[in-house]
mmCIF file of C-alpha atoms in Angstrom:
data_model
loop_
_atom_site.group_PDB
_atom_site.id
_atom_site.type_symbol
_atom_site.label_atom_id
_atom_site.label_comp_id
_atom_site.label_asym_id
_atom_site.label_seq_id
_atom_site.Cartn_x
_atom_site.Cartn_y
_atom_site.Cartn_z
ATOM 1 C CA MET I 1 105.607 81.424 115.607
ATOM 2 C CA LEU I 2 104.711 84.191 113.046
ATOM 3 C CA ALA I 3 103.212 82.198 110.507
ATOM 4 C CA ALA I 4 100.929 80.715 113.389
ATOM 5 C CA LEU I 5 100.093 84.180 114.272
ATOM 6 C CA VAL I 6 99.502 85.311 110.798
ATOM 7 C CA GLY I 7 97.337 82.159 110.252
ATOM 8 C CA ALA I 8 95.292 83.082 113.296
ATOM 9 C CA VAL I 9 94.410 85.969 111.479
ATOM 10 C CA VAL I 10 93.975 85.208 107.860
ATOM 11 C CA ASN I 11 93.407 81.499 106.844
ATOM 12 C CA LEU I 12 95.750 81.068 104.167
ATOM 13 C CA ASP I 13 94.971 77.247 103.832
ATOM 14 C CA GLY I 14 91.749 78.049 102.715
ATOM 15 C CA ARG I 15 89.641 78.532 99.457
ATOM 16 C CA PRO I 16 90.789 82.342 98.248
ATOM 17 C CA ARG I 17 88.153 85.238 98.785
ATOM 18 C CA TYR I 18 87.132 87.328 95.826
ATOM 19 C CA ILE I 19 85.285 90.632 95.847
ATOM 20 C CA HIS I 20 82.457 90.857 93.100
ATOM 21 C CA SER I 21 80.486 93.482 92.290
ATOM 22 C CA GLY I 22 78.682 93.397 88.387
ATOM 23 C CA TRP I 23 82.078 93.433 86.135
ATOM 24 C CA PHE I 24 84.376 94.068 88.993
ATOM 25 C CA LEU I 25 86.180 90.794 90.023
ATOM 26 C CA ILE I 26 89.278 90.683 92.067
ATOM 27 C CA SER I 27 90.853 88.485 94.861
ATOM 28 C CA THR I 28 91.048 89.848 98.380
ATOM 29 C CA ALA I 29 94.739 89.224 98.686
ATOM 30 C CA ASN I 30 95.536 90.921 94.903
ATOM 31 C CA LEU I 31 93.361 94.126 96.276
ATOM 32 C CA VAL I 32 95.179 93.878 99.766
ATOM 33 C CA VAL I 33 98.694 94.248 98.007
ATOM 34 C CA ILE I 34 97.437 97.209 95.589
ATOM 35 C CA VAL I 35 96.079 99.223 98.766
ATOM 36 C CA ALA I 36 99.541 98.438 100.144
ATOM 37 C CA MET I 37 101.473 99.720 97.754
ATOM 38 C CA LEU I 38 99.180 102.814 97.182
ATOM 39 C CA ALA I 39 99.809 103.561 100.780
ATOM 40 C CA VAL I 40 103.262 103.101 100.824
ATOM 41 C CA PHE I 41 103.668 105.362 97.891
ATOM 42 C CA ALA I 42 101.772 107.926 99.798
ATOM 43 C CA LEU I 43 103.814 107.682 102.484
ATOM 44 C CA ALA I 44 107.215 107.721 100.283
ATOM 45 C CA ILE I 45 106.102 111.009 99.016
ATOM 46 C CA ALA I 46 104.981 112.552 102.569
ATOM 47 C CA ALA I 47 107.068 110.968 105.095
ATOM 48 C CA PRO I 48 110.096 113.465 105.946
ATOM 49 C CA PHE I 49 113.630 111.681 105.120
ATOM 50 C CA PRO I 50 116.167 111.278 108.095
ATOM 51 C CA ARG I 51 118.902 113.885 107.544
ATOM 52 C CA ASP I 52 122.713 113.927 109.135
ATOM 53 C CA ARG I 53 122.688 115.994 112.260
ATOM 54 C CA GLY I 54 125.236 118.238 110.696
ATOM 55 C CA GLU I 55 123.168 119.361 107.705
ATOM 56 C CA ALA I 56 120.934 122.437 107.611
ATOM 57 C CA MET G 1 145.405 110.205 71.484
ATOM 58 C CA THR G 2 143.269 107.571 69.937
ATOM 59 C CA ALA G 3 144.787 104.333 71.114
ATOM 60 C CA SER G 4 145.340 101.875 68.505
ATOM 61 C CA THR G 5 144.199 98.384 69.345
ATOM 62 C CA TRP G 6 140.394 97.374 69.941
ATOM 63 C CA THR G 7 140.814 97.263 73.444
ATOM 64 C CA GLY G 8 142.293 100.383 74.169
ATOM 65 C CA ARG G 9 139.361 102.057 72.293
ATOM 66 C CA ILE G 10 136.754 100.099 74.372
ATOM 67 C CA ARG G 11 138.782 101.298 77.567
ATOM 68 C CA ASP G 12 138.904 104.852 76.414
ATOM 69 C CA ARG G 13 135.048 105.005 75.598
ATOM 70 C CA GLY G 14 134.431 103.266 79.007
ATOM 71 C CA VAL G 15 136.400 105.604 80.939
ATOM 72 C CA ALA G 16 135.019 108.866 78.941
ATOM 73 C CA ALA G 17 131.443 107.629 79.411
ATOM 74 C CA PHE G 18 131.725 106.508 82.906
ATOM 75 C CA PRO G 19 134.577 108.597 84.961
ATOM 76 C CA PRO G 20 135.247 106.933 88.442
ATOM 77 C CA ASP G 21 133.514 109.878 90.037
ATOM 78 C CA ARG G 22 130.325 109.252 87.909
ATOM 79 C CA LEU G 23 130.337 105.218 88.013
ATOM 80 C CA LEU G 24 130.640 105.019 91.664
ATOM 81 C CA PRO G 25 129.898 108.557 93.191
ATOM 82 C CA ASP G 26 130.177 108.889 97.106
ATOM 83 C CA THR G 27 127.661 111.878 96.905
ATOM 84 C CA GLN G 28 124.109 112.485 95.517
ATOM 85 C CA PRO G 29 122.036 115.728 94.410
ATOM 86 C CA VAL G 30 120.000 117.055 97.521
ATOM 87 C CA TYR G 31 116.471 116.148 96.312
ATOM 88 C CA VAL G 32 117.476 112.226 96.185
ATOM 89 C CA ALA G 33 116.968 112.699 100.104
ATOM 90 C CA SER G 34 113.613 111.556 99.590
ATOM 91 C CA TRP G 35 111.840 108.149 100.590
ATOM 92 C CA ILE G 36 110.728 107.759 96.762
ATOM 93 C CA TYR G 37 114.052 107.355 95.862
ATOM 94 C CA VAL G 38 114.892 104.093 97.679
ATOM 95 C CA PHE G 39 112.430 102.267 96.003
ATOM 96 C CA GLY G 40 115.060 101.447 93.219
ATOM 97 C CA VAL G 41 117.633 100.229 95.158
ATOM 98 C CA LEU G 42 115.206 98.306 97.265
ATOM 99 C CA THR G 43 114.065 96.671 94.056
ATOM 100 C CA LEU G 44 117.607 95.689 93.333
ATOM 101 C CA ALA G 45 118.059 94.309 97.041
ATOM 102 C CA ALA G 46 114.983 91.905 96.370
ATOM 103 C CA PHE G 47 116.274 91.132 93.115
ATOM 104 C CA ALA G 48 119.625 89.757 95.018
ATOM 105 C CA VAL G 49 117.653 87.630 97.030
ATOM 106 C CA VAL G 50 115.605 86.198 94.372
ATOM 107 C CA LEU G 51 118.719 85.100 92.405
ATOM 108 C CA ALA G 52 120.228 83.712 95.412
ATOM 109 C CA SER G 53 117.575 81.688 96.826
ATOM 110 C CA GLY G 54 116.540 80.533 93.014
ATOM 111 C CA ALA G 55 120.381 79.369 92.874
ATOM 112 C CA VAL G 56 119.913 77.563 95.755
ATOM 113 C CA ILE G 57 116.745 76.191 94.905
ATOM 114 C CA ALA G 58 118.309 75.232 91.183
ATOM 115 C CA LEU G 59 121.295 73.360 93.011
ATOM 116 C CA ALA G 60 119.391 71.354 95.747
ATOM 117 C CA GLY G 61 116.436 70.338 93.430
ATOM 118 C CA PRO G 62 112.509 69.645 93.426
ATOM 119 C CA ALA G 63 113.020 66.299 95.803
ATOM 120 C CA TRP G 64 114.502 68.786 98.463
ATOM 121 C CA TRP G 65 112.275 71.960 97.941
ATOM 122 C CA HIS G 66 109.034 69.969 98.080
ATOM 123 C CA THR G 67 109.879 67.892 100.887
ATOM 124 C CA SER G 68 112.074 68.974 103.305
ATOM 125 C CA SER G 69 111.089 71.793 105.768
ATOM 126 C CA VAL G 70 114.611 73.710 104.888
ATOM 127 C CA GLY G 71 113.705 73.196 101.446
ATOM 128 C CA HIS G 72 110.093 74.856 102.039
ATOM 129 C CA TYR G 73 111.524 77.658 103.855
ATOM 130 C CA VAL G 74 114.179 78.573 101.027
ATOM 131 C CA ASN G 75 111.459 78.106 98.211
ATOM 132 C CA SER G 76 109.021 80.418 100.384
ATOM 133 C CA VAL G 77 112.093 83.367 100.468
ATOM 134 C CA HIS G 78 112.021 83.044 96.778
ATOM 135 C CA LEU G 79 108.551 83.599 96.378
ATOM 136 C CA TRP G 80 108.037 86.461 99.081
ATOM 137 C CA GLY G 81 111.724 87.817 97.679
ATOM 138 C CA THR G 82 109.758 88.171 94.208
ATOM 139 C CA GLU G 83 106.778 89.698 95.911
ATOM 140 C CA LEU G 84 108.612 92.407 97.347
ATOM 141 C CA PHE G 85 110.676 92.794 94.341
ATOM 142 C CA PHE G 86 107.624 93.407 92.316
ATOM 143 C CA PHE G 87 106.048 95.886 95.186
ATOM 144 C CA PHE G 88 108.982 98.098 95.374
ATOM 145 C CA MET G 89 109.439 98.090 91.581
ATOM 146 C CA VAL G 90 105.781 99.033 90.987
ATOM 147 C CA VAL G 91 106.221 101.873 93.530
ATOM 148 C CA HIS G 92 109.653 102.621 92.107
ATOM 149 C CA LEU G 93 107.872 102.838 88.145
ATOM 150 C CA TRP G 94 105.003 104.968 90.166
ATOM 151 C CA GLY G 95 107.699 107.456 91.623
ATOM 152 C CA LYS G 96 109.262 107.601 88.084
ATOM 153 C CA PHE G 97 106.057 108.138 86.201
ATOM 154 C CA PHE G 98 104.969 111.088 88.249
ATOM 155 C CA MET G 99 108.087 112.960 87.961
ATOM 156 C CA ALA G 100 108.664 112.238 84.157
ATOM 157 C CA ALA G 101 111.751 110.458 84.668
ATOM 158 C CA TRP G 102 112.513 110.279 81.103
ATOM 159 C CA ARG G 103 113.501 113.962 80.936
ATOM 160 C CA GLY G 104 116.979 115.195 80.184
ATOM 161 C CA ARG G 105 117.924 112.492 77.724
ATOM 162 C CA ARG G 106 116.906 109.816 80.152
ATOM 163 C CA ALA G 107 114.543 107.983 77.487
ATOM 164 C CA LEU G 108 116.673 104.863 77.111
ATOM 165 C CA THR G 109 116.942 104.677 81.115
ATOM 166 C CA TRP G 110 112.908 104.835 81.067
ATOM 167 C CA ILE G 111 112.831 102.333 78.450
ATOM 168 C CA THR G 112 115.456 99.865 79.886
ATOM 169 C CA GLY G 113 113.343 100.034 83.030
ATOM 170 C CA ALA G 114 109.927 99.478 81.409
ATOM 171 C CA VAL G 115 111.193 96.377 79.638
ATOM 172 C CA SER G 116 112.702 94.759 82.694
ATOM 173 C CA PHE G 117 109.630 95.213 84.473
ATOM 174 C CA LEU G 118 107.541 93.434 81.575
ATOM 175 C CA LEU G 119 110.008 90.892 81.349
ATOM 176 C CA SER G 120 110.629 90.338 84.907
ATOM 177 C CA ILE G 121 106.529 89.495 84.621
ATOM 178 C CA ALA G 122 107.284 86.656 82.136
ATOM 179 C CA THR G 123 110.214 85.483 84.263
ATOM 180 C CA ALA G 124 107.680 85.191 87.511
ATOM 181 C CA PHE G 125 104.912 83.577 85.086
ATOM 182 C CA THR G 126 107.416 80.983 84.087
ATOM 183 C CA GLY G 127 108.037 80.424 87.984
ATOM 184 C CA TYR G 128 104.504 79.900 88.680
ATOM 185 C CA LEU G 129 104.761 77.173 85.719
ATOM 186 C CA THR G 130 107.448 75.408 87.018
ATOM 187 C CA GLN G 131 105.981 74.808 90.892
ATOM 188 C CA GLN G 132 104.900 71.371 89.582
ATOM 189 C CA ASN G 133 101.364 71.569 91.358
ATOM 190 C CA PHE G 134 97.646 71.746 90.277
ATOM 191 C CA ASP G 135 97.930 75.586 90.171
ATOM 192 C CA SER G 136 100.989 75.372 87.691
ATOM 193 C CA GLN G 137 98.878 72.951 85.548
ATOM 194 C CA TRP G 138 95.937 75.301 85.900
ATOM 195 C CA ILE G 139 97.706 78.378 85.043
ATOM 196 C CA GLY G 140 99.448 76.710 81.981
ATOM 197 C CA THR G 141 96.374 75.230 80.726
ATOM 198 C CA GLN G 142 94.703 78.520 80.621
ATOM 199 C CA ALA G 143 97.652 80.309 79.349
ATOM 200 C CA LYS G 144 98.130 78.055 76.519
ATOM 201 C CA ASP G 145 95.288 79.326 74.109
ATOM 202 C CA GLY G 146 95.989 82.968 74.712
ATOM 203 C CA LEU G 147 99.584 82.659 73.861
ATOM 204 C CA ASN G 148 98.956 80.392 70.935
ATOM 205 C CA ALA G 149 96.618 83.065 69.650
ATOM 206 C CA SER G 150 99.586 85.603 70.012
ATOM 207 C CA GLY G 151 101.754 83.626 67.741
ATOM 208 C CA VAL G 152 104.592 82.627 70.126
ATOM 209 C CA GLY G 153 103.469 78.999 71.047
ATOM 210 C CA ALA G 154 105.975 77.442 68.651
ATOM 211 C CA PHE G 155 108.852 78.966 70.553
ATOM 212 C CA PHE G 156 107.158 79.665 74.151
ATOM 213 C CA ASN G 157 105.075 76.209 75.018
ATOM 214 C CA VAL G 158 103.412 76.998 78.284
ATOM 215 C CA LEU G 159 102.655 73.177 78.731
ATOM 216 C CA ASN G 160 106.311 72.170 78.263
ATOM 217 C CA PHE G 161 107.875 72.024 81.588
ATOM 218 C CA GLY G 162 111.410 71.703 80.624
ATOM 219 C CA GLN G 163 111.170 74.676 78.349
ATOM 220 C CA MET G 164 109.590 76.678 80.805
ATOM 221 C CA LEU G 165 112.152 75.790 83.691
ATOM 222 C CA MET G 166 114.794 76.691 81.153
ATOM 223 C CA TRP G 167 113.228 79.953 80.139
ATOM 224 C CA HIS G 168 112.768 80.666 84.056
ATOM 225 C CA ILE G 169 115.835 79.696 85.369
ATOM 226 C CA LEU G 170 118.397 80.877 82.619
ATOM 227 C CA LEU G 171 116.987 82.710 79.768
ATOM 228 C CA LEU G 172 114.673 85.261 81.081
ATOM 229 C CA PRO G 173 116.969 86.035 84.443
ATOM 230 C CA LEU G 174 120.084 86.625 82.658
ATOM 231 C CA VAL G 175 118.164 88.971 80.375
ATOM 232 C CA VAL G 176 116.601 90.800 83.107
ATOM 233 C CA ALA G 177 119.805 90.725 84.990
ATOM 234 C CA LEU G 178 121.473 92.471 82.075
ATOM 235 C CA LEU G 179 119.119 95.262 81.372
ATOM 236 C CA ILE G 180 119.008 95.978 85.190
ATOM 237 C CA GLY G 181 122.643 96.085 85.024
ATOM 238 C CA GLY G 182 122.455 98.458 81.747
ATOM 239 C CA HIS G 183 119.709 100.412 83.569
ATOM 240 C CA ILE G 184 121.865 101.135 86.463
ATOM 241 C CA LEU G 185 124.855 102.170 84.113
ATOM 242 C CA LEU G 186 122.246 104.881 82.397
ATOM 243 C CA VAL G 187 121.316 106.161 85.774
ATOM 244 C CA ARG G 188 124.989 106.780 86.637
ATOM 245 C CA ARG G 189 125.596 108.162 83.114
ATOM 246 C CA ARG G 190 122.791 110.598 83.214
ATOM 247 C CA GLY G 191 122.355 110.961 86.954
ATOM 248 C CA VAL G 192 119.076 110.620 89.051
ATOM 249 C CA ALA G 193 116.056 112.428 87.539
ATOM 250 C CA PRO G 194 115.014 115.411 89.676
ATOM 251 C CA PRO G 195 111.239 115.740 90.964
ATOM 252 C CA LEU G 196 109.052 117.929 88.962
#
């Protein structure tokens, strides 16, 4: 079910897509992963960490 | 008093380096209460999933993982576990780099982590070479010239499927697991690196 939903959004069974500009060439999938890592890194720095209620 | 036997001396040194409350602490410094400190253990959890799914794949064999639906599923767990392993490890690496985590006599902790990362790339690479599909053939034929030029071709032949499989399922995971174990022991010994 989930695979079908994801497949409906992104065709994972076709030819890979690339972003190409001059000397810069990267697959869309790799770029998505790198951007996701940067976003998670920023969130890990900025997001508040849950604390026990007893803590000050 | 120094122990008279070699086993006793090893025990004494082990206990001196890793007292039980340092080896298995039940509290951590207050600065550890941050999401950026979670990614080391997330990397470990993903590594456990990769090892467990890899063990199932190794036991059942290629005819199973290539043809059955459960085999496809476990094979996918192995792949996506690896994706998450690297995802978490890179965020962990960035966090430790920007807090200069080699401070406070933690250079060896940093080095074992960095070498684990590099060897994990080699382990994943040999995994791609043992998929037994056109993708692995393409990767192998593209990589051989570069590796031969580096001088390792005589010992590490990417077109030798049996050799790459053995590197992937035995030699490299064993070294990576030992390095990660040493990395964790060093974290216990020196403590979690404080933020800048």
